[in-house]
Amino acid sequence: MTTIIDERFARIREIVCDVLELDEDELTLYGSFVDEFGGDSLQAIEILSSLERAFGIVIDQSELARMVNLSAVADVVAESFGKQ
């Protein structure tokens, strides 16, 4: 089970880095996408839709407000798996 979660987290990190155009070593667990990395609302939507496609899940757009850092995104994805 841990391996699956680790693989999921690695994929989430990859998606976020791709969208925010960051190297993986630049992205921290709690760094604010907006304040630290200059992210915007369009990139947030792109992250959400990329996660949905990558994992075959549905994430309610109301969750965008929570998806402010890598840790929060991982939590939202985990919760979405729990709702299936």
Short mmCIF file of C-alpha atoms in Angstrom, two decimals:
data_model
loop_
_atom_site.label_atom_id
_atom_site.label_comp_id
_atom_site.label_asym_id
_atom_site.label_seq_id
_atom_site.Cartn_x
_atom_site.Cartn_y
_atom_site.Cartn_z
CA MET A 1 0.00 0.00 0.00
CA THR A 2 2.80 2.42 0.85
CA THR A 3 4.33 1.91 -2.59
CA ILE A 4 1.07 2.89 -4.27
CA ILE A 5 0.80 6.02 -2.13
CA ASP A 6 4.45 6.90 -2.81
CA GLU A 7 3.91 6.44 -6.55
CA ARG A 8 0.75 8.55 -6.41
CA PHE A 9 2.57 11.33 -4.55
CA ALA A 10 5.44 11.24 -7.06
CA ARG A 11 2.94 11.60 -9.92
CA ILE A 12 1.16 14.48 -8.16
CA ARG A 13 4.51 16.23 -7.66
CA GLU A 14 5.37 15.69 -11.34
CA ILE A 15 2.04 17.16 -12.49
CA VAL A 16 2.35 20.21 -10.25
CA CYS A 17 5.93 20.82 -11.38
CA ASP A 18 4.94 20.52 -15.03
CA VAL A 19 2.09 23.00 -14.68
CA LEU A 20 4.03 25.50 -12.56
CA GLU A 21 7.14 24.99 -14.72
CA LEU A 22 9.34 24.09 -11.73
CA ASP A 23 12.13 21.61 -11.23
CA GLU A 24 11.12 18.96 -8.71
CA ASP A 25 13.80 20.09 -6.26
CA GLU A 26 12.26 23.60 -6.22
CA LEU A 27 8.83 22.42 -5.08
CA THR A 28 8.44 22.08 -1.32
CA LEU A 29 5.66 20.31 0.53
CA TYR A 30 4.14 23.45 2.04
CA GLY A 31 5.34 26.17 -0.35
CA SER A 32 2.46 28.32 -1.55
CA PHE A 33 1.80 27.89 -5.25
CA VAL A 34 0.82 31.57 -5.51
CA ASP A 35 3.14 33.33 -3.05
CA GLU A 36 6.30 31.30 -3.58
CA PHE A 37 5.94 30.00 -7.12
CA GLY A 38 3.81 32.62 -8.87
CA GLY A 39 0.95 30.29 -9.71
CA ASP A 40 -2.42 31.61 -10.83
CA SER A 41 -6.03 30.45 -11.07
CA LEU A 42 -5.64 29.08 -14.59
CA GLN A 43 -2.72 26.93 -13.48
CA ALA A 44 -4.78 25.72 -10.51
CA ILE A 45 -7.51 24.58 -12.91
CA GLU A 46 -4.88 22.92 -15.10
CA ILE A 47 -3.48 21.06 -12.08
CA LEU A 48 -6.97 19.90 -11.11
CA SER A 49 -7.84 18.65 -14.60
CA SER A 50 -4.43 16.98 -15.03
CA LEU A 51 -4.91 15.14 -11.75
CA GLU A 52 -8.36 13.99 -12.82
CA ARG A 53 -7.01 12.62 -16.10
CA ALA A 54 -3.95 11.02 -14.52
CA PHE A 55 -5.83 9.22 -11.77
CA GLY A 56 -9.29 8.75 -13.29
CA ILE A 57 -10.94 10.67 -10.45
CA VAL A 58 -13.32 13.61 -10.17
CA ILE A 59 -12.32 16.57 -8.03
CA ASP A 60 -14.99 19.15 -7.27
CA GLN A 61 -13.93 22.63 -8.37
CA SER A 62 -14.73 23.89 -4.87
CA GLU A 63 -11.55 22.06 -3.78
CA LEU A 64 -9.44 24.54 -5.76
CA ALA A 65 -9.45 26.89 -2.76
CA ARG A 66 -7.73 24.19 -0.68
CA MET A 67 -5.16 23.26 -3.30
CA VAL A 68 -2.59 25.90 -2.27
CA ASN A 69 0.48 23.68 -1.84
CA LEU A 70 1.72 20.19 -2.62
CA SER A 71 0.59 18.76 0.72
CA ALA A 72 -2.95 20.06 0.27
CA VAL A 73 -3.14 18.75 -3.30
CA ALA A 74 -2.07 15.29 -2.11
CA ASP A 75 -4.80 15.43 0.56
CA VAL A 76 -7.48 16.41 -1.99
CA VAL A 77 -6.43 13.57 -4.31
CA ALA A 78 -6.45 11.04 -1.45
CA GLU A 79 -9.93 12.18 -0.41
CA SER A 80 -11.14 11.89 -4.01
CA PHE A 81 -10.01 8.25 -4.07
CA GLY A 82 -11.98 7.69 -0.88
CA LYS A 83 -15.18 9.02 -2.51
CA GLN A 84 -15.14 6.51 -5.36
#
